[in-house]
Coordinates of C-alpha atoms in Angstrom, one line a residue:
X1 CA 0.0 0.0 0.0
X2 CA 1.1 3.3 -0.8
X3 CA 0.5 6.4 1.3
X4 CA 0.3 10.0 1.2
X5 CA -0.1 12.7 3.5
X6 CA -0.8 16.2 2.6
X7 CA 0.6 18.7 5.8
X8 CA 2.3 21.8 4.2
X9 CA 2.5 23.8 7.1
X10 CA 3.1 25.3 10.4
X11 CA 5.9 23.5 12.4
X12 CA 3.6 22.9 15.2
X13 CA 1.2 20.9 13.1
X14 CA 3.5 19.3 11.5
X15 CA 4.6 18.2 14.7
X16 CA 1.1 17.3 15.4
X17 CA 0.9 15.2 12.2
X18 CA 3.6 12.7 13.3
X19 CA 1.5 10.6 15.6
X20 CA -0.7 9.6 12.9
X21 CA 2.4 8.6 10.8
X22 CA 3.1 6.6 13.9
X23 CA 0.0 5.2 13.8
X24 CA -0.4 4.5 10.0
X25 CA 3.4 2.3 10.4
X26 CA 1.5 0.2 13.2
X27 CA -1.4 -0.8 11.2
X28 CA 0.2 -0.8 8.0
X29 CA 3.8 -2.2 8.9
X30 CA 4.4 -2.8 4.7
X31 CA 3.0 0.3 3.6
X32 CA 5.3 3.2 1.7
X33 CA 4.7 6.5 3.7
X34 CA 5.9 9.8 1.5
X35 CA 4.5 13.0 3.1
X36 CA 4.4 16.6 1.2
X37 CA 5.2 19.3 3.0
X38 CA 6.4 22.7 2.5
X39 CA 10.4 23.0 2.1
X40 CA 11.3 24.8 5.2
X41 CA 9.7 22.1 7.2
X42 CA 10.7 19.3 5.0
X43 CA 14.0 18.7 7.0
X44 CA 12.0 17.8 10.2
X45 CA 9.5 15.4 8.2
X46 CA 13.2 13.8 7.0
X47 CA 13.5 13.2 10.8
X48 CA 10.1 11.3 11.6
X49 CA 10.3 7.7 11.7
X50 CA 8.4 5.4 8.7
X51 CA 8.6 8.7 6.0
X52 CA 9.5 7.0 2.7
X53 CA 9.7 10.4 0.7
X54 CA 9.5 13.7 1.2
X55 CA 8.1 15.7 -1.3
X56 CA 8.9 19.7 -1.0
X57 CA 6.7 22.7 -2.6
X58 CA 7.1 25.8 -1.8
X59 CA 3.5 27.4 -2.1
X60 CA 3.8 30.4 0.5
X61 CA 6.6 31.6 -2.1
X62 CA 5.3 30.9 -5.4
X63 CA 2.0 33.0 -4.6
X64 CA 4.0 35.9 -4.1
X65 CA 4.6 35.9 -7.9
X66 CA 2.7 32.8 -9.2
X67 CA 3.2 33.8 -12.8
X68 CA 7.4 34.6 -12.9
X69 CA 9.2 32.2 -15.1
X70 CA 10.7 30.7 -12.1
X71 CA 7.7 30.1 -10.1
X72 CA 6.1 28.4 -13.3
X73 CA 9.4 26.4 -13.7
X74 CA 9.4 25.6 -9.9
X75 CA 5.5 24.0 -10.0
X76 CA 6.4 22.0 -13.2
X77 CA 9.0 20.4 -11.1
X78 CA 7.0 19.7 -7.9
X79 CA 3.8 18.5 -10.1
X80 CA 6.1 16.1 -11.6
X81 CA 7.5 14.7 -8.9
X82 CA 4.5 14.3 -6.8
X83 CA 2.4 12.7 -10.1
X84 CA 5.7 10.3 -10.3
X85 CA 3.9 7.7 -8.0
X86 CA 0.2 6.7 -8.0
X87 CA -1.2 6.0 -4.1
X88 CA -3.9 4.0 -3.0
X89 CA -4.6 6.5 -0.4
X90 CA -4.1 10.1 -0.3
X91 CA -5.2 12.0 3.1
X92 CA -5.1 15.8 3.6
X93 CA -4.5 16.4 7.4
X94 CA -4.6 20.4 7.0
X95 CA -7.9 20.7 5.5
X96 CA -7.2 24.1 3.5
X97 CA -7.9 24.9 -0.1
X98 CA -4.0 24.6 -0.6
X99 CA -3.4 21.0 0.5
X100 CA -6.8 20.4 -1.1
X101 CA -5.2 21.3 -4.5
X102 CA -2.3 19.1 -3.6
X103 CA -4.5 16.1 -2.8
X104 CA -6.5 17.1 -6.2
X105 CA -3.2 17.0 -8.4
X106 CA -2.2 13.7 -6.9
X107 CA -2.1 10.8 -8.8
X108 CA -4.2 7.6 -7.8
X109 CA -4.4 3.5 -8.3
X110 CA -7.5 2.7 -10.2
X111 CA -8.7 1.8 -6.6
X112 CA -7.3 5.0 -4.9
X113 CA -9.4 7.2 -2.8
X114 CA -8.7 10.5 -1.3
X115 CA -9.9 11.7 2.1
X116 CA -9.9 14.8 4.1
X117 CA -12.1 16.4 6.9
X118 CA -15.7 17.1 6.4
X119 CA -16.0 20.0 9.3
X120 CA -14.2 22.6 11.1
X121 CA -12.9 21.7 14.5
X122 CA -12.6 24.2 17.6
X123 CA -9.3 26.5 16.5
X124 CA -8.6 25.1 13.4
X125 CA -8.6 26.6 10.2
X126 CA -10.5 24.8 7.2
X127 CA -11.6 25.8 4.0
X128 CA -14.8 24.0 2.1
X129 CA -12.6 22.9 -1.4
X130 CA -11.2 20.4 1.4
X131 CA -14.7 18.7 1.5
X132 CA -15.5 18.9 -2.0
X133 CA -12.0 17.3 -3.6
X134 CA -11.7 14.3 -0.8
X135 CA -13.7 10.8 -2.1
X136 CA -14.0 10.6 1.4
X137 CA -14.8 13.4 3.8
X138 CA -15.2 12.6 7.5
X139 CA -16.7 14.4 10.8
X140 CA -14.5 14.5 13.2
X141 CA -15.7 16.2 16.9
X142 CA -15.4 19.6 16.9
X143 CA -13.7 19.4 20.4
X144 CA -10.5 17.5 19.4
X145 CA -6.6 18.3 20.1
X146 CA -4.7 18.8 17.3
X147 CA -2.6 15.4 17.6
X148 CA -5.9 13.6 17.9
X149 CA -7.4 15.3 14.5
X150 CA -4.8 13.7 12.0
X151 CA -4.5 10.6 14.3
X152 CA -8.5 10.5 14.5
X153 CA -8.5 11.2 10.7
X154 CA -6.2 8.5 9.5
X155 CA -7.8 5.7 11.5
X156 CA -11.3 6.6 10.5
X157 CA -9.9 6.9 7.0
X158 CA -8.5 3.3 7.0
X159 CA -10.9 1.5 9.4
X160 CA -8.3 0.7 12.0
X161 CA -8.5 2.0 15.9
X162 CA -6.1 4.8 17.3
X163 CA -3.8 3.0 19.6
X164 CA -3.5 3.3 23.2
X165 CA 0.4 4.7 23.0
X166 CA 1.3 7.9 21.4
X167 CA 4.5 8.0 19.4
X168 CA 6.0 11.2 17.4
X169 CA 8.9 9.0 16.0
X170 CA 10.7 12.1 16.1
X171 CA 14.2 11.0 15.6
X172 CA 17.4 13.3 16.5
X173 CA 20.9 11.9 16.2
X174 CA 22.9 14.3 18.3
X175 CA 25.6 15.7 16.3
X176 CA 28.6 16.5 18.0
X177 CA 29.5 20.2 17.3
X178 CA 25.9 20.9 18.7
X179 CA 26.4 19.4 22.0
X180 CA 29.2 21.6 22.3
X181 CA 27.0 24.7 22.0
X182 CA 25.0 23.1 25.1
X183 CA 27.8 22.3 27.0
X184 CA 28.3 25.1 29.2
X185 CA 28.5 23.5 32.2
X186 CA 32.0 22.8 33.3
X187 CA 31.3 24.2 36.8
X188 CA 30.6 21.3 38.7
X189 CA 27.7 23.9 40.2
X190 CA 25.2 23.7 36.3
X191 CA 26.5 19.8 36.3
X192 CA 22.3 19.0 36.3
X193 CA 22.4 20.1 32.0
X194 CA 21.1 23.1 30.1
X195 CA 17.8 24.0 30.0
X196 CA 16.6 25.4 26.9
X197 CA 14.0 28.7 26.7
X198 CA 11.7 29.3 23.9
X199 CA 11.0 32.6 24.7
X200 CA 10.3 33.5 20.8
X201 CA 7.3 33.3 18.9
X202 CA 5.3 34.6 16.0
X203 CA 2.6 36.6 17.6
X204 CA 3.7 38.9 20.2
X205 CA 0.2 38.1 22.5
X206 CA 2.2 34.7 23.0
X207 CA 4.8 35.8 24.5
X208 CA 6.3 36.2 28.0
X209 CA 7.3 39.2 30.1
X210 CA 11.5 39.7 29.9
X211 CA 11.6 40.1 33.1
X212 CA 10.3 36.6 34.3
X213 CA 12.4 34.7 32.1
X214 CA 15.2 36.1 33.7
X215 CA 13.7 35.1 37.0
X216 CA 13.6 31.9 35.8
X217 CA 17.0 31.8 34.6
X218 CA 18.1 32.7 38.0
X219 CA 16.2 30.0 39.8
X220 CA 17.5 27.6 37.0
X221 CA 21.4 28.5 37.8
X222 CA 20.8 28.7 41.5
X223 CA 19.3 25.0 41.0
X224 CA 22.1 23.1 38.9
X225 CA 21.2 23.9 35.2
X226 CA 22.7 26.1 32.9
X227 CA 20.2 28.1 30.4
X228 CA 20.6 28.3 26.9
X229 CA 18.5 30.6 24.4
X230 CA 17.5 29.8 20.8
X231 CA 16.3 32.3 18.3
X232 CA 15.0 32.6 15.0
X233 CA 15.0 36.5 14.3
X234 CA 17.1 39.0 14.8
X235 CA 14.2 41.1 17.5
X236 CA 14.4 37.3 19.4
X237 CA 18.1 37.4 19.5
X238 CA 17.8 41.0 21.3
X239 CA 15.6 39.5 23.2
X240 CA 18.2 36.3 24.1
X241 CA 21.2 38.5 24.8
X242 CA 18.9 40.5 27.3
X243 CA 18.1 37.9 29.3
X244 CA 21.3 35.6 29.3
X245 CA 23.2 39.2 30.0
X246 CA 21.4 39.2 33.7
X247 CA 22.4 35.5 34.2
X248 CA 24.7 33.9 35.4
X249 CA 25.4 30.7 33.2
X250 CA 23.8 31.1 29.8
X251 CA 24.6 31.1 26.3
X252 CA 22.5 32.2 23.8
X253 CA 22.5 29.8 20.5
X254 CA 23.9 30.9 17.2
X255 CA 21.2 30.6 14.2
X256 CA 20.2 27.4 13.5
X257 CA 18.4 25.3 10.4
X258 CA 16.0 22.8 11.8
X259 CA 18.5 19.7 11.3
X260 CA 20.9 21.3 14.0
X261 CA 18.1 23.0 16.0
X262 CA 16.3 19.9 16.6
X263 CA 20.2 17.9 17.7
X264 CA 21.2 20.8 20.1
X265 CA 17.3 20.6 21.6
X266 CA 17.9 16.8 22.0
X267 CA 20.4 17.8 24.1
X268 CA 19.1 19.8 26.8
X269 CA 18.0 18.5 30.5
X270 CA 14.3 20.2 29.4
X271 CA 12.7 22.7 27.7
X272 CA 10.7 26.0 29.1
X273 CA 8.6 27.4 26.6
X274 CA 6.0 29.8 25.0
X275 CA 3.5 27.9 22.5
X276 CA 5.7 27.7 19.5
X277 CA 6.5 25.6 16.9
X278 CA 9.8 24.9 18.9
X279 CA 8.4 24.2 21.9
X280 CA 6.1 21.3 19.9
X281 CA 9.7 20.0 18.6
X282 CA 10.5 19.5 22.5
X283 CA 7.2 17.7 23.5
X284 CA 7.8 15.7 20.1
X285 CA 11.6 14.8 21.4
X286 CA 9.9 13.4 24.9
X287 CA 11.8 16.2 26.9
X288 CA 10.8 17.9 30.3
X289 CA 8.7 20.5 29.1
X290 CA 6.6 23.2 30.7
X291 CA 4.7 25.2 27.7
X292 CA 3.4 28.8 28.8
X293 CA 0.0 30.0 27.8
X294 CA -1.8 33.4 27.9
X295 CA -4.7 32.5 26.1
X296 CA -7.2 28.9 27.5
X297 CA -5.9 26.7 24.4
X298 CA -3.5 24.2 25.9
X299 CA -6.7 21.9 25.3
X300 CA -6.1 21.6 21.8
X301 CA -2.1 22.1 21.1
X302 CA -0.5 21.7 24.8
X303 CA 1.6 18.6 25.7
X304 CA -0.2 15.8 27.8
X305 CA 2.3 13.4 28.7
X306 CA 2.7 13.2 33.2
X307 CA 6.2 15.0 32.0
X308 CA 5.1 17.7 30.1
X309 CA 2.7 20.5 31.3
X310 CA 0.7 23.6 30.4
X311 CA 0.3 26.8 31.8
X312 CA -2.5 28.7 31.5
X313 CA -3.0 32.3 33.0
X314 CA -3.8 36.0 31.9
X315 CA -2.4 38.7 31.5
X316 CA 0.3 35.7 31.9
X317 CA 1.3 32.7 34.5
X318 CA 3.2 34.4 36.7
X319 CA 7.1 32.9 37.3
X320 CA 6.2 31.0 40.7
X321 CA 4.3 29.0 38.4
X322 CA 5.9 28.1 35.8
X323 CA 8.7 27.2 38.3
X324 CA 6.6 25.1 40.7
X325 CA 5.4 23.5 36.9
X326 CA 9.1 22.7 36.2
X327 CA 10.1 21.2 39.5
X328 CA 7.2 18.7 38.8
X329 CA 8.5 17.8 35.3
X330 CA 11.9 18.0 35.7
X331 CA 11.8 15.2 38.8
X332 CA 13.8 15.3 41.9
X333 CA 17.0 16.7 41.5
X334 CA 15.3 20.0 40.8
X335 CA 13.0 19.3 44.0
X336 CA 16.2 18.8 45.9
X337 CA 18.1 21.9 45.2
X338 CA 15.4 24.3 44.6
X339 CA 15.8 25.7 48.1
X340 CA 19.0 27.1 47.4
X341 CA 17.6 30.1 45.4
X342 CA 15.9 32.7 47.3
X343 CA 14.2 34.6 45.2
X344 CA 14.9 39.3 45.3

């Protein structure tokens, strides 16, 4: 049997995709899996266990001049390549007119069917050309998290049942060169690991006061753990040398593609973070994780495993939070030492 899924985009839903991959490998142990996605995320999808072939577009670019030679030249290539196979199943996880296009230009076996969602659910964006191209469109709750719509989807699709365990097969050899950009640590007093913070994101309502990550920071040091600071602009790498400026072991992280992003987060003792994309990568990796929420949807995108929690609080949870939060993920030796910060 031959597979394909349809999730272009964000990083968080690819991320949210993988389970059902998971899923699909379990049912279907024989079955070729090739995903399409677009490029910037394709790396990551490289990285998720039981993906045969990756097949890149790059739609959010050709729309911003869909009728330049080079854009024209560019879709020849990818319709080729993604017509190259013929699938017995196709199934659009996003549920926009875009993937629905993609699903539409895919080739089938004479017995092939396509299938995609048949409603909205709570948060989600969907677009009606989703319903109309699918063979098969299915309801799905409206009350669902995001991991559970594609997982939900796929086994509804396929007529199997969602299994009991939850796997992203999110793989990340560790190269090398990016431990050493974790490894701070030499002082025998941060010997507990690095904890990373996501403090960037692409909405600014997301995000979390300076001023408490640094707190944070501090309680961090005073408890074993050296902080380190990833970025992906140059207003979050302000923002990173700010806060590892007031601290007393951090480093903030040089610029990094997803390949080496997601080998230096592998890394790292845990993860602190705002809902982002990178913070899904984390929960995806299995890592302590605390993910910090100023608006009530850690229902439908936040982590659920006993070692990964949300936050939830507005304007926004306040540091004492978050911390307690972290000493209950992160396990004892945290517990242990936390009484050696006092906070000013």
């Amino acid at each position: 049997m031959k597979i394909l899924i349809v999730k272009l985009s964000s990083l968080g839903d690819v991320v949210h995709a993988m389970p059902a991959v998971q899923d699909l490998r379990q049912a279907f142990p024989q079955a070729q899996i090739d995903w399409v996605v677009e490029r910037g995320f394709a790396p990551l999808v490289r990285r998720c266990a039981g993906v045969s072939r990756v097949i890149e577009c790059d739609l959010r670019r050709w729309r911003k001049s869909p009728f330049s030679a080079s854009t024209r030249k560019a879709w020849g290539s990818f319709k080729a390549e993604l017509q190259s196979e013929a699938y017995d199943v196709v199934i659009d996880l996003q549920g926009l007119s875009k993937s629905a296009l993609v699903a539409w230009l895919a080739q089938l076996t004479p017995q092939g069917k396509r299938y995609g969602l048949a409603n909205q659910t709570e948060g989600s964006s969907f677009e009606a050309p989703a319903r109309w191209v699918a063979d098969v469109a299915l309801t799905l709750p409206t009350h669902i998290h995001a991991v559970d719509r594609s997982r939900e989807l796929c086994a509804r699709a396929l007529g199997y049942a969602v299994p009991k365990i939850q796997s992203f097969g999110l793989l990340a050899p560790v190269d090398p060169a990016q431990a050493a950009i974790i490894n701070i640590a030499a002082d025998k007093r941060f010997a507990s690991g690095s904890v990373a913070l996501v403090h960037g994101t692409s909405r600014a309502d997301k995000e979390w006061p300076v001023a408490y990550w640094v707190e944070l920071g501090k309680r961090l040091n005073a408890s074993g753990y050296s902080v380190t600071l990833p970025h992906g602009s140059d207003a979050e790498q302000r923002c990173a040398n700010e806060i590892a400026a007031q601290l007393e072991a951090a480093v903030v992280w040089p610029r990094l593609g997803l390949d080496a992003l997601l080998d230096a987060l592998a890394t790292c003792a845990g993860v602190v973070g705002v809902d982002s994309g990178l913070s899904h990568m984390a929960v995806a990796l299995d890592l302590p994780h605390v993910q910090i929420y100023n608006f009530d949807t850690a229902w439908r995108t936040g982590p659920v495993a006993a070692h990964q929690l949300s936050v939830f609080a507005q304007p926004a949870p306040t540091v004492e939070t978050v911390w307690q939060t972290w000493l209950a993920v992160s396990g004892s030796v945290a517990a242990q030492t936390a009484t050696a910060y006092q906070p000013s």
